[in-house]
C-alpha cells in the first residue's frame, strides 16, 4: 500500500524499541548507542551526526545546531556545510538531554561531540559494520531499518510532539514542506482512529 512507501514506515515505532536498538549497539561501544540516539532524536543525517561539535549544543536555548557534515572522501574525512547548505536548529527532546550533557561535558566548543572507539569520527559505514547492524535490526523485527531511517524516526517523534509543517521542514532541512507533511498526516490519522 501507499502507506508502506511513506518515510514513516521506515521509522522506529516507539521509544522502547529505539532504546533497545541503542542498547544493542552500545554493547559494542557506547559511541554507537550515542550515534543511534543522536540521529533518531535530532532528525540528522549520519554525516551530520558525525559533524556535530560540542559548541553546537545550546542548552540555554534547548537546541542543537546542525551546521556541518563529516563523511569519508578521497584522502580522508571531508567536513563541509550540510546538504541544504544552511544551519538548522533542532529542539532537544527530553530523552536526548542527558546524552548531550554527558557528551559535551569538559569539551571545548570546537571539539567533536561524538568520538568513536578509536578516537575518530563515526560514519554510517563504521556503525553498520562494527555493530552488525543488519542482524541487530532484524532481531528487533525491523529488517528494513537503515541508519537513515533513524532520521525518519526523529521527524515522526517531532510530528507526534506537535511540530508544524514549517517546523518539521526547518528541522529536516527540506525546502519543500510536502516532504515532511507525511509525518503529521499519518499522526493525525492515527489520533483520529482512537476517537
Short mmCIF file of C-alpha atoms in Angstrom, two decimals:
data_model
loop_
_atom_site.label_atom_id
_atom_site.label_comp_id
_atom_site.label_asym_id
_atom_site.label_seq_id
_atom_site.Cartn_x
_atom_site.Cartn_y
_atom_site.Cartn_z
CA UNK A 1 0.00 0.00 0.00
CA UNK A 2 0.92 3.66 -0.39
CA UNK A 3 1.30 3.98 3.39
CA UNK A 4 4.22 1.50 3.27
CA UNK A 5 6.04 3.82 0.86
CA UNK A 6 5.91 6.59 3.45
CA UNK A 7 9.17 7.51 5.18
CA UNK A 8 7.29 6.90 8.44
CA UNK A 9 7.16 3.21 7.52
CA UNK A 10 10.95 3.23 7.97
CA UNK A 11 10.85 4.84 11.42
CA UNK A 12 11.28 3.04 14.72
CA UNK A 13 7.74 2.66 16.11
CA UNK A 14 8.33 3.63 19.76
CA UNK A 15 10.89 4.79 22.34
CA UNK A 16 11.19 1.31 23.86
CA UNK A 17 12.34 -0.14 20.53
CA UNK A 18 14.69 2.80 19.97
CA UNK A 19 16.18 2.29 23.43
CA UNK A 20 16.59 -1.44 22.78
CA UNK A 21 18.38 -0.71 19.49
CA UNK A 22 20.64 1.85 21.16
CA UNK A 23 21.48 -0.58 23.97
CA UNK A 24 22.29 -3.36 21.48
CA UNK A 25 24.65 -1.02 19.63
CA UNK A 26 26.06 0.17 22.96
CA UNK A 27 27.02 -3.41 23.82
CA UNK A 28 29.73 -2.99 21.17
CA UNK A 29 30.73 0.55 22.26
CA UNK A 30 28.88 3.44 23.92
CA UNK A 31 29.57 5.72 20.94
CA UNK A 32 27.39 3.53 18.70
CA UNK A 33 24.48 3.84 21.12
CA UNK A 34 25.00 7.61 21.22
CA UNK A 35 25.09 7.74 17.41
CA UNK A 36 21.71 5.97 17.23
CA UNK A 37 20.12 8.29 19.77
CA UNK A 38 21.52 11.47 18.19
CA UNK A 39 20.34 10.51 14.71
CA UNK A 40 16.95 9.28 15.95
CA UNK A 41 16.18 12.34 18.06
CA UNK A 42 17.76 15.18 16.04
CA UNK A 43 16.45 14.38 12.53
CA UNK A 44 20.10 14.46 11.45
CA UNK A 45 21.72 12.57 8.62
CA UNK A 46 24.53 10.23 9.70
CA UNK A 47 27.11 12.61 8.24
CA UNK A 48 25.57 15.47 10.24
CA UNK A 49 25.81 13.46 13.47
CA UNK A 50 29.47 12.90 12.62
CA UNK A 51 29.94 16.64 12.09
CA UNK A 52 28.48 17.76 15.42
CA UNK A 53 30.74 19.78 17.70
CA UNK A 54 30.27 20.37 21.43
CA UNK A 55 29.50 24.05 20.79
CA UNK A 56 26.56 23.09 18.57
CA UNK A 57 24.66 22.05 21.69
CA UNK A 58 22.94 25.11 23.13
CA UNK A 59 21.45 24.03 26.43
CA UNK A 60 20.46 27.62 27.26
CA UNK A 61 18.22 27.72 24.17
CA UNK A 62 17.29 23.99 24.28
CA UNK A 63 18.51 23.43 20.71
CA UNK A 64 21.21 21.67 18.76
CA UNK A 65 22.66 23.43 15.73
CA UNK A 66 23.11 21.14 12.75
CA UNK A 67 25.79 23.14 10.94
CA UNK A 68 28.06 20.72 9.08
CA UNK A 69 28.54 17.18 7.86
CA UNK A 70 31.58 14.93 8.02
CA UNK A 71 31.98 11.93 5.75
CA UNK A 72 34.69 9.80 4.12
CA UNK A 73 36.17 11.15 0.90
CA UNK A 74 39.29 10.85 -1.17
CA UNK A 75 42.25 11.22 1.14
CA UNK A 76 40.28 11.08 4.40
CA UNK A 77 37.35 12.73 6.10
CA UNK A 78 35.64 15.71 4.50
CA UNK A 79 33.81 18.29 6.59
CA UNK A 80 31.60 20.83 4.87
CA UNK A 81 28.20 22.53 5.11
CA UNK A 82 25.03 20.48 5.49
CA UNK A 83 23.36 19.08 2.38
CA UNK A 84 20.95 22.04 2.36
CA UNK A 85 23.85 24.47 2.90
CA UNK A 86 22.19 26.12 5.88
CA UNK A 87 22.29 25.63 9.62
CA UNK A 88 19.30 24.06 11.30
CA UNK A 89 18.09 24.47 14.87
CA UNK A 90 16.55 21.30 16.28
CA UNK A 91 14.94 21.19 19.73
CA UNK A 92 16.48 18.97 22.38
CA UNK A 93 13.90 16.29 23.16
CA UNK A 94 13.87 15.16 26.81
CA UNK A 95 15.39 11.67 26.22
CA UNK A 96 18.36 13.26 24.44
CA UNK A 97 19.29 15.85 27.09
CA UNK A 98 21.29 13.53 29.42
CA UNK A 99 23.17 12.06 26.45
CA UNK A 100 24.10 15.52 25.18
CA UNK A 101 25.15 16.62 28.67
CA UNK A 102 27.43 13.60 29.00
CA UNK A 103 28.91 14.03 25.50
CA UNK A 104 29.54 17.78 25.85
CA UNK A 105 30.98 17.66 29.36
CA UNK A 106 34.53 19.02 29.54
CA UNK A 107 34.80 19.67 25.80
CA UNK A 108 35.79 22.86 24.03
CA UNK A 109 33.16 24.25 21.63
CA UNK A 110 35.07 23.12 18.51
CA UNK A 111 35.69 19.57 19.82
CA UNK A 112 33.91 16.73 18.06
CA UNK A 113 30.78 15.90 20.09
CA UNK A 114 30.77 12.18 19.29
CA UNK A 115 34.02 10.25 19.25
CA UNK A 116 34.33 6.64 18.11
CA UNK A 117 36.08 3.85 19.99
CA UNK A 118 39.40 4.66 18.31
CA UNK A 119 39.15 8.40 18.93
CA UNK A 120 37.90 9.46 15.49
CA UNK A 121 34.68 10.33 13.73
CA UNK A 122 31.93 7.76 13.30
CA UNK A 123 30.49 7.23 9.84
CA UNK A 124 27.37 5.34 8.85
CA UNK A 125 29.54 2.55 7.41
CA UNK A 126 31.53 2.30 10.65
CA UNK A 127 28.34 1.98 12.68
CA UNK A 128 26.89 -0.56 10.22
CA UNK A 129 29.97 -2.76 10.20
CA UNK A 130 31.00 -2.51 13.85
CA UNK A 131 27.55 -3.22 15.27
CA UNK A 132 26.48 -5.87 12.74
CA UNK A 133 23.56 -3.51 12.08
CA UNK A 134 21.60 -5.76 9.74
CA UNK A 135 21.47 -8.54 12.32
CA UNK A 136 20.54 -6.22 15.20
CA UNK A 137 17.64 -4.60 13.35
CA UNK A 138 16.47 -7.95 12.03
CA UNK A 139 16.45 -9.36 15.57
CA UNK A 140 14.32 -6.36 16.63
CA UNK A 141 11.80 -7.06 13.87
CA UNK A 142 12.91 -4.01 11.84
CA UNK A 143 14.83 -5.67 8.98
CA UNK A 144 14.44 -2.68 6.65
CA UNK A 145 15.71 -0.08 9.14
CA UNK A 146 18.76 1.75 7.84
CA UNK A 147 20.82 4.34 9.67
CA UNK A 148 18.97 6.94 7.56
CA UNK A 149 15.72 5.51 8.94
CA UNK A 150 16.76 6.99 12.28
CA UNK A 151 16.19 10.42 10.71
CA UNK A 152 12.62 9.38 9.87
CA UNK A 153 12.22 8.32 13.50
CA UNK A 154 13.13 11.82 14.69
CA UNK A 155 10.75 13.51 12.29
CA UNK A 156 7.99 11.13 13.38
CA UNK A 157 8.64 11.93 17.06
CA UNK A 158 8.73 15.66 16.37
CA UNK A 159 5.47 15.39 14.40
CA UNK A 160 3.89 13.48 17.28
CA UNK A 161 5.04 16.21 19.65
CA UNK A 162 3.01 18.72 17.63
CA UNK A 163 5.61 20.29 15.34
CA UNK A 164 4.06 22.23 12.47
CA UNK A 165 4.87 21.55 8.83
CA UNK A 166 7.09 24.65 8.80
CA UNK A 167 8.95 23.45 11.91
CA UNK A 168 9.43 19.94 10.53
CA UNK A 169 10.70 21.41 7.27
CA UNK A 170 13.23 23.52 9.19
CA UNK A 171 14.34 20.61 11.41
CA UNK A 172 14.83 18.34 8.40
CA UNK A 173 16.48 20.98 6.23
CA UNK A 174 13.98 20.48 3.41
CA UNK A 175 13.00 23.32 1.12
CA UNK A 176 9.64 21.69 0.29
CA UNK A 177 7.02 21.27 3.02
CA UNK A 178 5.33 18.41 1.11
CA UNK A 179 8.21 16.08 2.00
CA UNK A 180 7.52 16.45 5.73
CA UNK A 181 3.71 16.62 5.77
CA UNK A 182 3.58 12.82 5.87
CA UNK A 183 4.89 12.91 9.44
CA UNK A 184 1.89 14.97 10.53
CA UNK A 185 -0.84 13.44 8.39
CA UNK A 186 -0.14 9.90 9.48
CA UNK A 187 -0.18 11.01 13.12
CA UNK A 188 -3.48 12.85 12.62
CA UNK A 189 -4.98 9.68 11.07
CA UNK A 190 -3.74 7.60 14.00
CA UNK A 191 -5.18 10.03 16.55
CA UNK A 192 -8.49 10.20 14.64
CA UNK A 193 -8.74 6.41 14.75
CA UNK A 194 -8.51 6.50 18.56
CA UNK A 195 -11.62 8.69 18.96
#
